[in-house]
CSV table of C-alpha atoms in Angstrom, one decimal:
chain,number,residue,atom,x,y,z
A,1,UNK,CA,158.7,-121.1,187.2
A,2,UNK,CA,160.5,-123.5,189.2
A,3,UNK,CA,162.2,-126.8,188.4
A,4,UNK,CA,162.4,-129.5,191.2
A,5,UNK,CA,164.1,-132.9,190.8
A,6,UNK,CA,163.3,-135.9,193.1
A,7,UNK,CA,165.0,-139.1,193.2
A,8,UNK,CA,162.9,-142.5,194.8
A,9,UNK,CA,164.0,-146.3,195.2
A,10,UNK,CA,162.0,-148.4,192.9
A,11,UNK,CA,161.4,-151.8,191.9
A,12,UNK,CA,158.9,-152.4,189.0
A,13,UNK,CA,160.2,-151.5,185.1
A,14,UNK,CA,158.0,-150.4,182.8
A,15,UNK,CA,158.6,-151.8,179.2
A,16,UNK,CA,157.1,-148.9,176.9
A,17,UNK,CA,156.9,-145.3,177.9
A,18,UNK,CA,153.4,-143.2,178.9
A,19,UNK,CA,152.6,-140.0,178.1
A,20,UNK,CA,149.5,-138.6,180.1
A,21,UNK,CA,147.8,-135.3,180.3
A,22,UNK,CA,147.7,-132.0,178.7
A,23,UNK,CA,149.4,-128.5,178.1
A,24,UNK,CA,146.3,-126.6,179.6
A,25,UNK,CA,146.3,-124.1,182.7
A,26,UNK,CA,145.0,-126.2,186.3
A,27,UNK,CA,146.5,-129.2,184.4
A,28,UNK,CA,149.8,-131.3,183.9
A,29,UNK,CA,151.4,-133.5,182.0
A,30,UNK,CA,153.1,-136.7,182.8
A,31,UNK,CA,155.6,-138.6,180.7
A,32,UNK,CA,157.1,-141.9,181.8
A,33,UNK,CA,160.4,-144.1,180.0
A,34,UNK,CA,161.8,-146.7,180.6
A,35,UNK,CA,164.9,-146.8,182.9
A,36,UNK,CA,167.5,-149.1,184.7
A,37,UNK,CA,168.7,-147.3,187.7
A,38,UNK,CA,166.2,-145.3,190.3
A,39,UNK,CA,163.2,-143.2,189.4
A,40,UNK,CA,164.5,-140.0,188.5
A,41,UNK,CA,161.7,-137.1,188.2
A,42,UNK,CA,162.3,-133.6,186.2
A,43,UNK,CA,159.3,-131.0,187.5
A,44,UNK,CA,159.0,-128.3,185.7
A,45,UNK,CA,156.2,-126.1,187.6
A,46,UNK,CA,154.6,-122.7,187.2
A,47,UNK,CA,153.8,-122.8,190.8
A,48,UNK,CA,156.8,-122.0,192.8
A,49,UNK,CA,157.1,-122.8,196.5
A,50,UNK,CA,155.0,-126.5,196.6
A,51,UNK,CA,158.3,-128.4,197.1
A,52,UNK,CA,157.0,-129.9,200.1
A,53,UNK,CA,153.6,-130.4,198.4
A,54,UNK,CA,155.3,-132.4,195.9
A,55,UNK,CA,157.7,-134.5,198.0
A,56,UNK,CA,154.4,-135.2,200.1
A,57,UNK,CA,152.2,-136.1,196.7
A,58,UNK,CA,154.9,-138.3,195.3
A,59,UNK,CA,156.1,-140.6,198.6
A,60,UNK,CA,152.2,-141.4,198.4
A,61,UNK,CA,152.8,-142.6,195.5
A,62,UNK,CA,156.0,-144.5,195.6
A,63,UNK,CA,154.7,-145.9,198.0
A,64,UNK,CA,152.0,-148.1,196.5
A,65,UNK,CA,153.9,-148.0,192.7
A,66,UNK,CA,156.8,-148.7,192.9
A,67,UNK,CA,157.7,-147.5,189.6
A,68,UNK,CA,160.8,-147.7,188.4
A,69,UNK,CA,160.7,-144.8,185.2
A,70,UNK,CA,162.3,-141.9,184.5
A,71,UNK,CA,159.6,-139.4,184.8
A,72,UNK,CA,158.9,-135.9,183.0
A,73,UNK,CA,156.3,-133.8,184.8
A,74,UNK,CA,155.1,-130.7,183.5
A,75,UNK,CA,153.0,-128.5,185.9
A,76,UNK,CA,150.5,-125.6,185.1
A,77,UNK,CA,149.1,-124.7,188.1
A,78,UNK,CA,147.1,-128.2,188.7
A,79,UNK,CA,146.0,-128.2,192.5
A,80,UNK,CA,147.1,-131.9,194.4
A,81,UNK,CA,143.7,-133.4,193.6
A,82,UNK,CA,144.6,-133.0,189.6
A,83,UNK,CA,148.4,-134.4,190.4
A,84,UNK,CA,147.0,-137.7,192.1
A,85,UNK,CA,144.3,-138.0,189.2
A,86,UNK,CA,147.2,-138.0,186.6
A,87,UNK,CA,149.2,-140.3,188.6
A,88,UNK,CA,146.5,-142.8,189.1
A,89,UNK,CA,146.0,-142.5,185.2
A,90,UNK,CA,149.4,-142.6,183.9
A,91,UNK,CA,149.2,-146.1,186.3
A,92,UNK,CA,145.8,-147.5,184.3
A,93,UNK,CA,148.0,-146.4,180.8
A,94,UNK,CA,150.8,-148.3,182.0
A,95,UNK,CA,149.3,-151.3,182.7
A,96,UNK,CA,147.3,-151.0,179.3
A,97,UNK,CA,150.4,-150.7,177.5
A,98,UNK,CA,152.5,-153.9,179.2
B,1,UNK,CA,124.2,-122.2,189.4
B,2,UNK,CA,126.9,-119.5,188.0
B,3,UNK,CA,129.0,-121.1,185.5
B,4,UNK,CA,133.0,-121.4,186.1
B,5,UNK,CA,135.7,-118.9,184.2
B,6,UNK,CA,132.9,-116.1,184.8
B,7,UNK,CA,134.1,-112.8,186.2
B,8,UNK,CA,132.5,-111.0,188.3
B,9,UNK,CA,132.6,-107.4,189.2
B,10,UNK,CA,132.6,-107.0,193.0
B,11,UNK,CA,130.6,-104.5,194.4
B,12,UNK,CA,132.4,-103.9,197.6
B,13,UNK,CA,135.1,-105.4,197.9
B,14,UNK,CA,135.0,-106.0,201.6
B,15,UNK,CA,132.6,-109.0,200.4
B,16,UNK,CA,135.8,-110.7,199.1
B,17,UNK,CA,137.1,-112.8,202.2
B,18,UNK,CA,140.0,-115.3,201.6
B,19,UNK,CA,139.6,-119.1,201.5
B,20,UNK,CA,141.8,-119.0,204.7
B,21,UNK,CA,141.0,-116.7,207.5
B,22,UNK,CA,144.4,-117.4,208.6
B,23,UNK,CA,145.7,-116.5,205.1
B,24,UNK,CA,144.3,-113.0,204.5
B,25,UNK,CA,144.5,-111.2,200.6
B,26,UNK,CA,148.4,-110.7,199.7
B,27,UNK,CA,149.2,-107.2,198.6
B,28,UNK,CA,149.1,-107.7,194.9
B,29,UNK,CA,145.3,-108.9,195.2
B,30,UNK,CA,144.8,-106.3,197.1
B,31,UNK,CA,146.8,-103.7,194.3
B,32,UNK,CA,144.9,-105.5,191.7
B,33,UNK,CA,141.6,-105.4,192.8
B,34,UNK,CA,141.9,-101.8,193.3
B,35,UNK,CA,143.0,-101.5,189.4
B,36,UNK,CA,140.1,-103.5,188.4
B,37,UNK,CA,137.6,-105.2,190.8
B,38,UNK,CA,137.2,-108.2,189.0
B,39,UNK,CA,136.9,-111.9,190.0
B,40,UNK,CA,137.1,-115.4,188.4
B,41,UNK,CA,134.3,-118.0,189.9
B,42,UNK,CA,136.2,-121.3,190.1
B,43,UNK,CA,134.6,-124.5,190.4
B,44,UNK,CA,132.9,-125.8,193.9
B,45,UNK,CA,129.6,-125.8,195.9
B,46,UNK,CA,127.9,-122.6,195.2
B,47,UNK,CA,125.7,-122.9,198.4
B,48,UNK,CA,126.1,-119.9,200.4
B,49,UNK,CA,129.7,-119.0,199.2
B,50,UNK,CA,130.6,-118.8,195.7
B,51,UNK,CA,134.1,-119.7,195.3
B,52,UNK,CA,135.9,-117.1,193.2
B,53,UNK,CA,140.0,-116.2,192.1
B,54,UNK,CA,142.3,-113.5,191.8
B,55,UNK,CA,144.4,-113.1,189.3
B,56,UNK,CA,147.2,-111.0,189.4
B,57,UNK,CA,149.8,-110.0,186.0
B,58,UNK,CA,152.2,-113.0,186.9
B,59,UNK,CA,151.2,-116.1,186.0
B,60,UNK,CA,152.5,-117.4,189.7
B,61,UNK,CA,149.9,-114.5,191.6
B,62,UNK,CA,146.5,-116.6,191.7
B,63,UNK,CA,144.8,-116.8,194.9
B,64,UNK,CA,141.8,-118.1,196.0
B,65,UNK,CA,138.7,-116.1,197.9
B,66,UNK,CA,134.8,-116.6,198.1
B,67,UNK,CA,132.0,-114.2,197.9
B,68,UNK,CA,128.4,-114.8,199.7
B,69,UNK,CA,126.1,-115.8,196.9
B,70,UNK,CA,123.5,-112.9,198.1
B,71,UNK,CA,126.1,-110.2,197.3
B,72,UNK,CA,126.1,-111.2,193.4
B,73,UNK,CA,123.4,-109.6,191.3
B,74,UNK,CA,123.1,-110.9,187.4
B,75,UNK,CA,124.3,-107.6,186.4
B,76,UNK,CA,127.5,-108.2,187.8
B,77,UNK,CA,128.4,-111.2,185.9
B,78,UNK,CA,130.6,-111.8,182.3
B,79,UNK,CA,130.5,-114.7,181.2
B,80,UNK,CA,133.2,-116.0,178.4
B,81,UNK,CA,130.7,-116.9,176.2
B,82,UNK,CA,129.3,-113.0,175.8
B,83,UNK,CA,132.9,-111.8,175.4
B,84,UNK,CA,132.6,-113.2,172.3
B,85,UNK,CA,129.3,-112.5,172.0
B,86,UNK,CA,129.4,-108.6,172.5
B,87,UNK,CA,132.7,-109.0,169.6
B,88,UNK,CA,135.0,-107.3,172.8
B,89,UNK,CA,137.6,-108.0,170.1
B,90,UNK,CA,136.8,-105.3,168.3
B,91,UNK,CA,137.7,-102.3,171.2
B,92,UNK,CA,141.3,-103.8,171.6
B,93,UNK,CA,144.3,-101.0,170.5
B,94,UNK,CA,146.0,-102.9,167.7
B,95,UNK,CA,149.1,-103.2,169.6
B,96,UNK,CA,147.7,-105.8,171.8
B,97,UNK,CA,145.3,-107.1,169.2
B,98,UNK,CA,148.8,-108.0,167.3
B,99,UNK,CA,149.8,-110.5,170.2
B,100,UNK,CA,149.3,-113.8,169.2
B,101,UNK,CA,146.9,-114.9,171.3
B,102,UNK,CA,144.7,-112.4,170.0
B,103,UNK,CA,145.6,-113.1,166.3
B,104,UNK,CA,144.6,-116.9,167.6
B,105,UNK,CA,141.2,-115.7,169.4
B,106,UNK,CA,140.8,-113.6,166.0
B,107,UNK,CA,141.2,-116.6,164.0
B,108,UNK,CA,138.8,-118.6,166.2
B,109,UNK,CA,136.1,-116.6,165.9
B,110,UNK,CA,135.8,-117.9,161.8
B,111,UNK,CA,136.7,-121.7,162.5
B,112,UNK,CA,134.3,-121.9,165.3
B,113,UNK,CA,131.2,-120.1,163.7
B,114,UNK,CA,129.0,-123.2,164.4
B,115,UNK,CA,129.8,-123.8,167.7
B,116,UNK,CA,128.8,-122.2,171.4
B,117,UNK,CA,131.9,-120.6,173.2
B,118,UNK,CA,133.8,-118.0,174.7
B,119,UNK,CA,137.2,-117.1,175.9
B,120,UNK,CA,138.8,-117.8,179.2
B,121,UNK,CA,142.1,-116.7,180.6
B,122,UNK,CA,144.5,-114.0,180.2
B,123,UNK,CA,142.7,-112.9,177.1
B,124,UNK,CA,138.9,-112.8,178.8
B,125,UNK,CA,140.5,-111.1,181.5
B,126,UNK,CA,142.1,-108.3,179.3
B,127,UNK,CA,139.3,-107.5,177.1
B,128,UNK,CA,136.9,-107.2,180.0
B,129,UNK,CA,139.0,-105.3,182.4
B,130,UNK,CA,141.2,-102.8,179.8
B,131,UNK,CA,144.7,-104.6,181.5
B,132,UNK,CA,147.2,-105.3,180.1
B,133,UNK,CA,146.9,-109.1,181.3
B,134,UNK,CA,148.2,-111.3,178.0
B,135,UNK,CA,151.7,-111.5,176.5
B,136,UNK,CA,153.6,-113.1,173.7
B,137,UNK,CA,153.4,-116.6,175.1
B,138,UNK,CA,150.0,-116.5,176.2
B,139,UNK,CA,147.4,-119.5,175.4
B,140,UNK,CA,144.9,-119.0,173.6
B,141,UNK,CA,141.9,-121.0,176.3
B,142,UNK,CA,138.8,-121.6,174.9
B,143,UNK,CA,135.3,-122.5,176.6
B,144,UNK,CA,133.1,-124.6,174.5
B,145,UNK,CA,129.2,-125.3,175.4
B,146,UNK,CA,129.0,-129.1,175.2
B,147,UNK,CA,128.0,-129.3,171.7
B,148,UNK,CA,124.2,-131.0,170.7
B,149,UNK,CA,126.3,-133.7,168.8
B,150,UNK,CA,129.5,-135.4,170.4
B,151,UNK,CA,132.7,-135.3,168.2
B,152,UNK,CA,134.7,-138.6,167.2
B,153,UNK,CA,138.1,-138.4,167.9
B,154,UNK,CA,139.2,-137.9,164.2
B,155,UNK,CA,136.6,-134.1,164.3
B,156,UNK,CA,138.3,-133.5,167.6
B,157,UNK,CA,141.7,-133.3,165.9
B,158,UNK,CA,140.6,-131.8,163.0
B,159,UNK,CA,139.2,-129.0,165.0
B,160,UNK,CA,142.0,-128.3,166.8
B,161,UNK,CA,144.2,-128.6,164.0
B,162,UNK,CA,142.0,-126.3,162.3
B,163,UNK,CA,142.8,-123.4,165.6
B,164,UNK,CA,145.9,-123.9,166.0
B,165,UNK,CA,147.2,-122.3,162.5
B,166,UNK,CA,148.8,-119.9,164.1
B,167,UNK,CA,151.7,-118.7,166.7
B,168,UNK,CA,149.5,-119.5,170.0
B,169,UNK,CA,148.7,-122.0,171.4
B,170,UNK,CA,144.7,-122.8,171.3
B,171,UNK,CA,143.5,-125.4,174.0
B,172,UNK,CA,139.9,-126.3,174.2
B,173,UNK,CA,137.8,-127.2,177.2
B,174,UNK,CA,134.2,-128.5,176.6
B,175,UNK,CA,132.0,-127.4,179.5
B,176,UNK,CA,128.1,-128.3,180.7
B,177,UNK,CA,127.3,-126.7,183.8
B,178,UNK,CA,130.1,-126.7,186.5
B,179,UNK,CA,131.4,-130.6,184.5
B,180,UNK,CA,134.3,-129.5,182.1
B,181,UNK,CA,137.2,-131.8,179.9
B,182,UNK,CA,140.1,-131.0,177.3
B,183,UNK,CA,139.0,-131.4,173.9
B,184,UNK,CA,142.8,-132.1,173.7
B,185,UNK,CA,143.5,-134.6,175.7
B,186,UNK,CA,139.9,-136.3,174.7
B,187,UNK,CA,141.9,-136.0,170.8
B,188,UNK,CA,144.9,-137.5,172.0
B,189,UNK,CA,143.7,-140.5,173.1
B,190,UNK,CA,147.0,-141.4,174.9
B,191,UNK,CA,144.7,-143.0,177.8
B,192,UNK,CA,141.1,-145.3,177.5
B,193,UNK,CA,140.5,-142.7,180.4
B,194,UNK,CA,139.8,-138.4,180.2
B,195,UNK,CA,139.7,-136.2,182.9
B,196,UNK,CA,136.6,-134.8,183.8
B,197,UNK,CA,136.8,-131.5,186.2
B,198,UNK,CA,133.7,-131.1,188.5
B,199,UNK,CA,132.6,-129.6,191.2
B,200,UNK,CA,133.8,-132.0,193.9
B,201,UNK,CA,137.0,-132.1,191.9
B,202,UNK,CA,138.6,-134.0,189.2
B,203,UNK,CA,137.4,-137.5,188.3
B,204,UNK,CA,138.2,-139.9,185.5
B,205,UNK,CA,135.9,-141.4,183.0
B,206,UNK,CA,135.7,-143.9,179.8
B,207,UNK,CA,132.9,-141.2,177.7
B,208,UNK,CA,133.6,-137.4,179.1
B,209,UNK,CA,130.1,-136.5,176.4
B,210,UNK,CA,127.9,-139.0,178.0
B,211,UNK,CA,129.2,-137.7,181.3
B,212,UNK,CA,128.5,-134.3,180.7
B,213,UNK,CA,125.1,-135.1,179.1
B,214,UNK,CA,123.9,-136.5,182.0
B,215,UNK,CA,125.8,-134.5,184.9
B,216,UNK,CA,126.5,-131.3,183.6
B,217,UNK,CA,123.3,-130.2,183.3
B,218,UNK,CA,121.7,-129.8,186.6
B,219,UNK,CA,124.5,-129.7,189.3
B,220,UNK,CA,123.2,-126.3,191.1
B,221,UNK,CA,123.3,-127.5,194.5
B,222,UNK,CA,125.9,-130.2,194.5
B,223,UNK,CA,126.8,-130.2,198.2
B,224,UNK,CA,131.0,-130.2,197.6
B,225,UNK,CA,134.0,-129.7,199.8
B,226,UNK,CA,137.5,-129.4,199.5
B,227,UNK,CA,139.2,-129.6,196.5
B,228,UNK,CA,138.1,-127.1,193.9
B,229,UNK,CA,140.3,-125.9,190.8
């Protein structure tokens, strides 16, 4: 098990928190709040060694949401394909919710 | 088309080639199989190759190989539904049938009299190979044939309520073919959205039933690449 913590420079708040995904092996889940400073993200992963992988996954995503949330990730074993689904879907709940 | 989560005995294991070329078998796949020469097929095109996984005793030591499809007889194959089936459960020394996974499997066998499934996992891989593979905080990971009636939300949650009465945790995937969701996260509701796993990877829909009605049927020779689970 491996806990990683990434910091990234955002600029759209959320107003009510998400909480996406499930406690299930090849799968994650991702939990969003509401925050004023930078997005802060807490991984916990069962995977150890996909630092890189991660950093990678997530400046894709800053990138084009800007989201400014502090983020709990929990990891079990999803493969990047499954990470970028949950992201894009924690994104569509978001945007139900505000 | 050979079904996902079931294991395969290898024959000779110089069939087993690694995803990679470049990344040959690490030493504990290598220790393992020799212990028991038994594979996971994971989802993916089943053309030629048939994508399989090892599985080592640390929950970290997974690692993904392929098999050529004319190397696997019938004979060869578990699935988790016949675990269940052939009652496995009842050749396990009480020790490990005192873990609470296996208390959870045990239980699941009475709430799910009615229903299609198996047992994936740690647990499948334990009572099929004689290992020692599960531990105290081991899952209990269910396989469920898509069921002839869909459940609301509300029998979703009941059900799972109803398997989860005891110290592990049960989790629930309904399967159809290679097309497979979380009856959990379909319970949760938390998104108008579910995540369907399929062959050609992960994809997100509004009704995972109607999606594995009409999909998960007859996808023996969908022509994937890349990104398998």
């Amino acid at each position: 098990m491996e806990k990683l913590h990434f910091t990234f420079k955002a600029t759209q708040p959320i107003t009510h928190p998400v909480h996406i995904g499930v406690v299930a092996s090849g799968d994650l889940e991702v939990i969003m709040r509401p925050t004023t400073g930078d997005s802060e993200l807490d991984i916990v992963t069962g995977s150890d060694g996909f630092h890189d992988v991660w950093q990678h996954v997530l400046e894709r995503f800053f990138d084009r949401y800007p989201i400014q949330a502090k983020f709990e990730i929990n990891d079990f074993g999803a493969t990047p394909g499954v990470v970028n689904l949950r992201l894009t879907q924690a994104m569509e709940a978001l945007k139900d919710a505000q | 088309m050979i079904a996902p989560h079931t294991l395969i005995k290898v024959g000779d294991l110089a069939d087993l080639k690694p995803v990679d070329s470049r990344r040959p078998l690490p030493d504990w796949a290598l220790a393992m199989l020799q212990q028991a020469p038994y594979v996971i097929v994971r989802r993916g095109s089943q053309e030629k190759m048939l994508p399989v996984g090892i599985r080592g005793f640390q929950k970290s030591q997974r690692f993904p190989a392929v098999l050529p499809m004319d190397r696997v007889t019938p004979d060869q194959l578990i699935t988790p539904q016949q675990i269940i089936a052939r009652q496995l459960l009842r050749q396990l020394a009480p020790n490990r049938l005192a873990l609470p996974a296996f208390q959870a499997l045990q239980h699941a066998t009475t709430v799910l009299r009615d229903y299609h499934w198996g047992v994936g996992g740690s647990l499948q891989f334990e009572l099929v190979t004689g290992l020692p593979m599960a531990n105290e905080n081991s899952d209990l990971d269910i396989i469920m044939d898509l069921p002839p009636q869909d459940l609301s939300v509300t029998q979703a949650r009941a059900l799972l309520q109803a398997l989860n009465q005891t110290a592990a945790h049960a989790d629930v995937q309904v399967v159809a073919g290679q097309d497979g969701f979380s009856l959990e996260e379909y319970a949760n509701h938390t998104s108008h959205t579910v995540m369907v796993k399929s062959a050609a990877g992960p994809l997100l829909t509004v009704d995972p039933w109607a999606y594995l009605r009409s999909h998960g049927r007859d996808d023996g020779t969908i022509a994937a690449t890349g990104e398998t689970d």
